[in-house]
XYZ file of C-alpha atoms in Angstrom:
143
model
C 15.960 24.930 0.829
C 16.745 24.530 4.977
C 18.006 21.913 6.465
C 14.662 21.530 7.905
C 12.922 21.071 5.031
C 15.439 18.411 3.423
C 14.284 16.679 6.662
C 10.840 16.872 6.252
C 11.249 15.308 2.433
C 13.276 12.518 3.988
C 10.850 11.797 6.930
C 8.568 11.326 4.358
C 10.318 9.119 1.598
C 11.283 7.091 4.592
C 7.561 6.819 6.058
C 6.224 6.082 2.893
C 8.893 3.058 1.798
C 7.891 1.878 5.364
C 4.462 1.631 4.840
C 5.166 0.380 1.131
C 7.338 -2.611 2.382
C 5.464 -3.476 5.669
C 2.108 -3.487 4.228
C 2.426 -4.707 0.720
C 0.255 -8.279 -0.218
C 3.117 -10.075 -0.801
C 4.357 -9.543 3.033
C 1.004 -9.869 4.585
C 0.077 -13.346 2.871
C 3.920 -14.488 4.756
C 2.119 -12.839 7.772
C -0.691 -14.991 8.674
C -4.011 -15.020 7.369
C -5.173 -11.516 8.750
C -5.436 -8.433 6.487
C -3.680 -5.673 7.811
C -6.980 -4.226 8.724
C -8.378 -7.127 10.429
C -5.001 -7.416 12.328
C -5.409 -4.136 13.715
C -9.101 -4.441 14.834
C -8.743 -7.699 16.334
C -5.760 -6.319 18.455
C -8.194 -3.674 19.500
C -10.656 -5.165 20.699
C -8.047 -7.989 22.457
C -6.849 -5.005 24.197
C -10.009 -3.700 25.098
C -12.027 -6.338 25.103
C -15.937 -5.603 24.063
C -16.329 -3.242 21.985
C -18.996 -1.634 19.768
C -18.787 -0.400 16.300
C -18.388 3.424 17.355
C -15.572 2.971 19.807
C -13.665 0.986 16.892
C -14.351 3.371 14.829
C -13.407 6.123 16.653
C -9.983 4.408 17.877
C -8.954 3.813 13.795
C -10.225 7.367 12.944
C -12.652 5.567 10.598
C -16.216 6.829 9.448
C -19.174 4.139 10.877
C -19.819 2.935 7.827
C -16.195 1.489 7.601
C -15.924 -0.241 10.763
C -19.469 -1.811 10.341
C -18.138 -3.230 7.637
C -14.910 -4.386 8.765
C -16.793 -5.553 11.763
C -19.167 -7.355 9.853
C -16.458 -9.279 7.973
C -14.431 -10.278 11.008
C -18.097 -11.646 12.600
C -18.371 -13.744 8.890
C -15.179 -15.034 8.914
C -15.728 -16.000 12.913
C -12.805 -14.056 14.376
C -15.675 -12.129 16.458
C -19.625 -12.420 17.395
C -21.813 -10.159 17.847
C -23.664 -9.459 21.456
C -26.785 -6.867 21.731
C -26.432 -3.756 23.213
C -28.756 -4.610 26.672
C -29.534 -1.013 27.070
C -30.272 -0.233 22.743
C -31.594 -3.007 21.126
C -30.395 -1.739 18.129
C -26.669 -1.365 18.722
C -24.835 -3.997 19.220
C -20.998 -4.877 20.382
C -18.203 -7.212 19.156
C -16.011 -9.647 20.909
C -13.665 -11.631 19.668
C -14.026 -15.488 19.671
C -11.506 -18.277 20.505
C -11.446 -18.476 16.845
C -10.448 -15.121 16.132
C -7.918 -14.791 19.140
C -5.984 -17.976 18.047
C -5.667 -16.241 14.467
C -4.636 -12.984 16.207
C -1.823 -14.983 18.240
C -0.566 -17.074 15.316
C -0.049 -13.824 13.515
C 1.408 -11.430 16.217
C 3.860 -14.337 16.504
C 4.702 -14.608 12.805
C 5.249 -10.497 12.732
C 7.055 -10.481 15.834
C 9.539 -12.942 14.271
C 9.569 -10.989 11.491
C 10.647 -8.341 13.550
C 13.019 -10.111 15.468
C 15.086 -11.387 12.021
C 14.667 -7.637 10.828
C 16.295 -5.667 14.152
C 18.552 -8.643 15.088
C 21.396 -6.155 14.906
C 19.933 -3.667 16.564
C 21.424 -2.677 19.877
C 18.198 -2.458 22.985
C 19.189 1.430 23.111
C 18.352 1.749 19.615
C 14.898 -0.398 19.747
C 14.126 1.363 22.420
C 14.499 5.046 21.024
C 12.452 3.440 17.754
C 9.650 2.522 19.753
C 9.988 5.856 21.712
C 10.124 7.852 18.602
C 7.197 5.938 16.599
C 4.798 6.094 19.893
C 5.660 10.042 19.913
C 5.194 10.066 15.972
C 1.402 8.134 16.162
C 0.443 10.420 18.844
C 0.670 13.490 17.179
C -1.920 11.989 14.669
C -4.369 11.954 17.743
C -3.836 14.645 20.005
């Protein structure tokens, strides 16, 4: 087996403990009251700002169906509303509400403390590099 390949296996061990311990229920109830997936479309669309369900779905790689219906149960819970498409009466967008941004706040802050406890002996060189080399890693998924 080459070197190469003993990487490989550990670059994906290490990705998938990651994802294991980042994303498991117990961490994500400490983590606000998002689910990881409403998290992720919320901060999308606080980003972008209006958005409809193809552009979310095409920014999360999802099928329609799927972000309709994570749309659709952000717009119950009243993190977003929806507005009509002016130009298709049909489609429609999503925005998030004051509602929904205060939730998206309270639990960026809780992660990013999270964070902060978890890299607290991290030098800034090595955060840095992290966030270099995880931006260059999620890329490659896209392009």
């Amino acid at each position: 087996m080459s070197m190469e390949d003993n990487d490989l296996k550990a670059i994906d061990y290490e990705l998938t403990l990651l994802v294991r311990r980042a994303t498991s229920a117990a961490i994500d109830k400490r983590l606000g009251n998002l689910e990881r997936s409403h998290y992720l479309m919320l901060y999308e669309l606080s980003r972008n700002g209006t958005m409809g369900v193809k552009a979310l779905a095409d920014a999360f790689h999802l099928d329609m169906s799927t972000a309709s219906r994570q749309a659709a149960a952000l717009e119950a819970k009243g993190y977003v509303e929806r507005l009509p498409d002016p130009e298709d009466g049909r489609a429609s967008f999503f925005q998030l509400t004051e509602y929904g941004e205060q939730e998206l706040q309270n639990t960026k802050q809780t992660r990013l403390d999270r964070f902060n406890k978890l890299l607290k002996d991290w030098s800034t060189e090595d955060r840095q590099k992290f966030v270099e080399l995880l931006s260059r890693l999620n890329r490659t998924f896209i392009d």
